[in-house]
Amino acid sequence: MKHLSTITVFSQNTPGVLYRIADLFLRRKINIESLTVSEIELPGQSRFTITVRADGDLVEKVVKQLYRIIEVSKVVDSLDHELIFKELSFIKVHTKDAAARHELERLAQMSGAKITYVTGRFLVIEKAGTEEEINNIYQLLKPYGIKEFVRSGRIAVFKE
Amino acid sequence: MKMMGSQAVMESLVQAGVKIVFGYPGGAIMPIYDALYDYQDKIKHVLVRHEQGAAHAAEGYARACGKPGVCFATSGPGATNLVTGIADAMLDSVPIVCITGQVTSALIGSDAFQEADVIGVTTPITKWNYQIIKAAEIPEVLAKAFHIATTGRPGPVVIDITKDAQFGRLDFFYPKKVTIASYNPNLFPHPKQIELAAELLNNAKRPYVLFGHGVLIAKAEKELRTLIEKGGLPAAATLHGISALPADHPLYVGFLGMHGNYGPNVLSNKADVVLAVGMRFDDRVTGRLKDYLPRAKIIHIDIDPAELNKNVKTYIPIVADAKIALQELTQKIKKNHHRPWLAEFRKCDQLEMTKVIKNESYPRAGQIKMAEVITMLSEKTKGRAIIVVDVGQHQMVAARYYKPVLADSFITSGGMGTMGFALPAGMGAKFAAPEREVIVVCGDGGFQMNIQELATIAQEQIPLKIIILNNSYLGMVRQWQELFFNKRYSSTRLQNPDFIQIAKGFYIKGEKVQDRSDLSLALSRLIKAKTPYLLEIMVEKEGNVFPMVPSGASVEEIRLE
Ligand SMILES: Cc1ncc(C[n+]2csc(CCOP(=O)(O)OP(=O)(O)O)c2C)c(N)n1
Ligand SMILES: [Mg+2]
């Protein structure tokens, strides 16, 4: 059965690792839903947070194959309840007039989002949250006319 | 010591214990070739005639002696010509280190002359690869390359070195020991797992050992023998496991897989406990997976955790070096025998003997058969030669009928099934084991895929023996066409050149055998020759290799005819 997995990969921060990781998913025909990479608390180490929707068995096999990558030191496959996770999104929305702007400001506040940039024609709303929360605010804002929408992909830390 | 990058490459190879390099020069690797000129007394360079030949030669070398094979190629086409060999080494876990020249770092990414993205191209087919753009990195990266290629599950490593790095200067220091925090192959089995495995084996009624390449890689031949002798365990080899156990060992029951022996295949499904060592349950071995080993609890020993539970569900996975795991397991198992079970294998052998082998190995009439050549070769060499075989019907026949008694003596391309492998790999094997008889067995098709290496063999005057089993067909494909495509022989008939004339053109002695009555003496002449020698043997055109597990069928559905 397909389900959402968050795969956290710790590796040395050297060129080529991303390529090898992506290739493993590609070969197994697993579509990567999101991927974020950054340096972490240990110097020279990076942390990949990858979300995929796939069969648990297949994910387990890929996790083991990820260990074949020389630079990879640790791989953890987690379910949502084992993680604190979030992503960040920017939503640029049209504002026809002052009334629309006010309404959007209210909606943003209600949804726990921030207005980060305002012009006469549009404003940029910044929302951090789970994928679901971001989808919700997107749906709320859609009727106003969305000019641009971007999300960062998930980052996560372990509860344990 | 201050030196140039190119010299540092040579010095690093010396430090790594490299004695021989197979390669081909070109613009982007000229500084390294220039440095090589001063190292000729320490490192022999074999000038192949195509880079694919270099990669396979490096593989053949590694497989015959266990040391890493090394090759050089220039940027662009030189490097891309290595690709098939690299992929072959990846699938067959062969330690090779390929050093490729690359255009000057400032030009990378600009579509410069002879620029190819070698790292990009080789990433999916290497255990590790790295591009060096600074001379100072050379010793450390090369030390790492050899460490990674040869430890854990071995594999190919590509090091791409830009021309400016080769020209750059550095203070040479070669690390004595390499440690990579994220790379520590686990050698020692978990004691609990060993105990569980021993218990399972001790209580088994029909235990069965399947051994593969891993046993040879770990140099665990003796340990395998000790284990099966103590437990009285019948044991079968995968294609690459052949020669890990002497073929005449009383517990050896034969070769597994699509064209393997009858008993080892058909009885797999009767086994109640299977101990798989250093093998990876390739689809050519398992047949239809869902009907494979239905009654067995599987103990699987492999150094690569990703192989465990990959294709078959494992009851007791053991991540370890085969040598150590087998030693520990031997201590824990009880002395035992399984004579009735072993007798079942021997009964199958009888059946295979009357239905297949007798007529294949000792025919009285008709054209020469491949099996008869290999059987005779096996008898004449007493199973003591290194046999390097190409891909096709002759490969399966060689695997079935050559009976090696020494380790590392059956070398072929298994995972990739790369036609054209044998001639260059045989060359590499001969350099690795000059004191041993090395015999290449090729088809008429595959021989033409790296035929240019005859020039290398002639130039080096290595007494490599070459047998072409000429059936005037791409035989293996033709067999499938006959059996599964209504005999529609689409593009499998070969109109071949005169191989003896060709050999002559390369200054290699050769002779052609057409009659059964000439075969024995011709083989003796081949074996006795002190120079490279080519024997073209005309064999039955439309012979088929049996037994056969049709693809997609269960191993139980193996056909004897
Ligand atoms: C490079 C490559 N191309 C194609 C194949 C597919 N293939 C497998 S066996 C075979 C026929 C080999 O013919 P030959 O070398 O004459 O050997 P035979 O089977 O006749 O003994 C072919 C074409 C392959 N394995 N490798
Ligand atoms: Mg042929």
Coordinates of C-alpha atoms and ligand atoms in Angstrom, one line a residue, chain B residues 52 84 370 390-395 416-420 442-447 449 469 471-478 494, ligand 1:
Chain B
Q52 CA 36.4 -1.2 -23.5
T84 CA 30.3 -0.9 -20.7
M370 CA 30.1 -27.4 -27.8
D390 CA 32.1 -14.8 -23.2
V391 CA 28.3 -14.6 -23.4
G392 CA 25.9 -16.9 -25.1
Q393 CA 25.3 -20.6 -25.5
H394 CA 29.0 -21.4 -25.2
Q395 CA 29.0 -19.6 -21.9
M416 CA 25.5 -7.7 -17.5
G417 CA 26.1 -10.6 -19.8
T418 CA 28.5 -8.4 -21.9
M419 CA 29.4 -10.0 -25.2
G420 CA 33.0 -9.1 -26.0
C442 CA 34.2 -17.2 -27.2
G443 CA 31.3 -17.5 -29.6
D444 CA 31.7 -16.4 -33.2
G445 CA 29.5 -13.4 -32.4
G446 CA 31.1 -12.1 -29.2
F447 CA 34.6 -12.7 -30.5
M449 CA 33.0 -7.5 -30.3
L469 CA 33.0 -22.1 -30.8
N471 CA 28.1 -22.1 -34.8
S472 CA 27.6 -19.3 -37.4
Y473 CA 24.8 -17.9 -35.3
L474 CA 24.1 -15.6 -32.4
G475 CA 23.3 -19.0 -30.9
M476 CA 21.7 -18.0 -27.6
V477 CA 19.3 -15.6 -29.3
R478 CA 18.6 -18.1 -32.1
L494 CA 26.3 -14.7 -39.0
Ligands
LIG1 C1 26.9 -6.6 -26.0 C2 25.8 -7.5 -26.2 N1 24.9 -7.4 -27.2 C3 23.9 -8.3 -27.3 C4 23.7 -9.3 -26.4 C5 22.6 -10.3 -26.5 N2 23.1 -11.6 -26.7 C6 23.2 -12.5 -25.7 S1 23.9 -14.0 -26.2 C7 23.9 -13.4 -27.8 C8 24.5 -14.3 -28.9 C9 25.9 -14.6 -28.8 O1 26.4 -15.2 -29.9 P1 27.8 -15.9 -30.0 O2 28.8 -15.0 -29.5 O3 28.0 -16.4 -31.4 O4 27.6 -17.1 -28.9 P2 26.7 -18.3 -29.0 O5 25.4 -18.1 -28.3 O6 26.4 -18.6 -30.5 O7 27.5 -19.4 -28.4 C10 23.5 -12.1 -27.9 C11 23.4 -11.4 -29.2 C12 24.6 -9.3 -25.3 N3 24.5 -10.2 -24.3 N4 25.7 -8.5 -25.2

